[in-house]
Coordinates of C-alpha atoms in Angstrom, one line a residue:
M1 CA 109.0 108.7 101.9
H2 CA 105.7 110.4 102.4
Q3 CA 102.6 108.4 101.4
V4 CA 99.0 109.5 101.0
K5 CA 96.0 107.2 100.8
V6 CA 93.8 107.5 97.7
K7 CA 90.4 105.9 97.7
Y8 CA 89.8 103.9 94.5
K9 CA 86.4 102.8 93.0
K10 CA 86.4 100.4 90.1
L11 CA 83.7 101.4 87.5
R12 CA 84.6 99.0 84.7
E13 CA 85.6 95.3 84.9
T14 CA 88.6 96.1 82.8
A15 CA 90.0 98.8 85.1
M16 CA 93.4 98.4 86.7
V17 CA 94.7 100.0 89.9
P18 CA 97.4 102.6 89.1
C19 CA 100.8 101.3 90.1
Y20 CA 104.5 102.3 90.3
Q21 CA 106.8 100.3 88.1
S22 CA 109.9 100.8 90.2
K23 CA 110.7 101.6 93.9
L24 CA 111.6 105.2 93.3
A25 CA 109.2 106.0 90.4
A26 CA 107.5 109.4 90.7
G27 CA 104.6 108.5 88.5
M28 CA 102.1 105.6 88.5
D29 CA 101.2 103.9 85.2
L30 CA 97.6 104.4 84.1
H31 CA 96.1 101.6 82.0
A32 CA 93.3 102.0 79.4
A33 CA 90.1 100.3 80.4
N34 CA 88.6 100.0 77.0
S35 CA 87.2 96.6 76.1
E36 CA 87.9 97.0 72.4
N37 CA 90.7 98.7 70.4
I38 CA 90.4 102.4 70.1
P39 CA 92.0 103.8 66.9
I40 CA 93.5 107.3 67.0
A41 CA 94.0 108.8 63.5
P42 CA 96.9 111.2 62.9
G43 CA 95.9 114.6 64.3
A44 CA 92.9 113.2 66.2
I45 CA 92.1 113.2 69.9
E46 CA 90.3 110.4 71.6
M47 CA 89.1 110.1 75.3
I48 CA 90.4 106.9 76.7
P49 CA 88.6 105.6 79.8
L50 CA 90.5 104.4 82.8
G51 CA 87.5 102.7 84.4
F52 CA 87.8 104.1 87.9
A53 CA 86.9 107.0 90.1
M54 CA 89.0 108.1 93.0
A55 CA 88.9 110.4 96.1
L56 CA 92.1 112.2 96.6
P57 CA 92.8 113.7 100.1
D58 CA 92.0 117.4 100.5
H59 CA 94.8 119.7 99.3
Y60 CA 96.1 117.1 96.8
E61 CA 95.8 116.8 93.0
A62 CA 96.6 114.1 90.5
Q63 CA 98.8 115.3 87.7
V64 CA 98.4 113.3 84.5
R65 CA 101.3 113.2 82.2
P66 CA 102.3 111.5 78.9
R67 CA 104.3 108.3 78.8
S68 CA 107.7 109.1 77.2
G69 CA 107.8 105.9 75.2
L70 CA 104.5 106.6 73.5
A71 CA 105.5 110.2 72.8
S72 CA 109.0 109.4 71.4
K73 CA 108.1 106.3 69.5
F74 CA 104.6 107.1 68.1
G75 CA 104.0 110.8 68.7
V76 CA 101.1 110.0 71.0
T77 CA 100.7 112.3 74.0
L78 CA 98.3 114.4 76.0
P79 CA 97.0 117.6 74.4
N80 CA 96.7 119.3 77.8
A81 CA 99.9 117.9 79.6
P82 CA 100.0 118.0 82.4
G83 CA 96.4 117.5 83.1
T84 CA 94.9 117.9 86.6
I85 CA 92.4 115.8 88.5
D86 CA 91.1 117.8 91.4
A87 CA 90.5 116.4 94.9
D88 CA 86.7 117.0 94.6
Y89 CA 86.2 115.2 91.3
R90 CA 84.4 111.9 91.6
G91 CA 83.6 110.9 88.0
E92 CA 85.4 108.3 85.8
C93 CA 89.0 109.3 85.1
C94 CA 89.7 109.4 81.4
I95 CA 92.8 110.4 79.4
P96 CA 92.7 112.5 76.3
L97 CA 95.3 111.2 73.8
I98 CA 96.4 113.0 70.7
N99 CA 98.2 111.4 67.8
H100 CA 100.9 113.7 66.5
G101 CA 102.4 110.8 64.5
K102 CA 101.9 110.0 60.8
E103 CA 100.4 106.6 61.3
L104 CA 97.2 105.3 62.8
F105 CA 97.7 104.5 66.5
I106 CA 95.7 101.7 68.3
V107 CA 95.0 101.9 72.0
E108 CA 94.6 98.3 73.0
P109 CA 92.8 97.1 76.2
N110 CA 94.9 97.5 79.3
M111 CA 97.6 99.4 77.4
R112 CA 99.7 101.7 79.6
I113 CA 98.8 105.1 78.2
A114 CA 99.8 107.8 80.7
Q115 CA 101.3 108.3 84.2
M116 CA 99.9 110.0 87.2
I117 CA 101.6 111.9 90.0
I118 CA 99.9 112.7 93.3
A119 CA 101.1 116.1 94.5
P120 CA 100.2 118.6 97.2
V121 CA 98.3 121.8 96.2
V122 CA 98.7 125.2 97.7
Q123 CA 95.9 127.7 97.1
A124 CA 97.0 131.4 96.7
T125 CA 95.3 134.6 97.6
F126 CA 96.1 137.8 95.8
E127 CA 96.9 141.2 97.4
V128 CA 96.1 144.1 95.1
V129 CA 98.9 146.7 95.3
E130 CA 99.9 149.9 93.5
D131 CA 103.6 149.0 93.0
L132 CA 105.8 145.9 92.9
D133 CA 109.3 145.6 94.2
D134 CA 112.1 146.1 91.5
T135 CA 114.2 143.2 90.3
I136 CA 117.2 142.9 87.9
R137 CA 115.0 141.2 85.3
G138 CA 112.2 143.7 85.6
A139 CA 109.6 143.3 82.9
G140 CA 111.8 141.2 80.6
G141 CA 109.7 138.5 79.0
F142 CA 110.2 135.4 76.9
G143 CA 113.9 134.9 76.2
S144 CA 115.1 137.9 78.2
T145 CA 117.3 135.8 80.5
G146 CA 119.3 134.2 77.7
S147 CA 118.9 131.5 75.0

């Protein structure tokens, strides 16, 4: 297993270090660092503080994703999933949560609200050309390869 070291700086007393819940888990759980309940009305988006900043190694990103339990049970997810935290960001990490459910949702202090995956990043360069090579699919768009 390949591991990278991420530097972690606690910004709020209520912050918790992200952690894996099982030996082979891909994502680390992220905990809310709010000191009081944060209500999210149906259809509303709230920024939830995580209470920490971090320094990822160069050429890595943190992908932030919804927790499947919150999404399937309550309709609470990330409006921009997956979100990206870049290696050069040093501010407090926060999670935007949206309530797609029909009931008020309460984010309690230290609640697990999302998961984070650390992944390598490849930066591309573009070569401007006059023609592209042909493929069987060609210019077929959405749904062109079947249902």
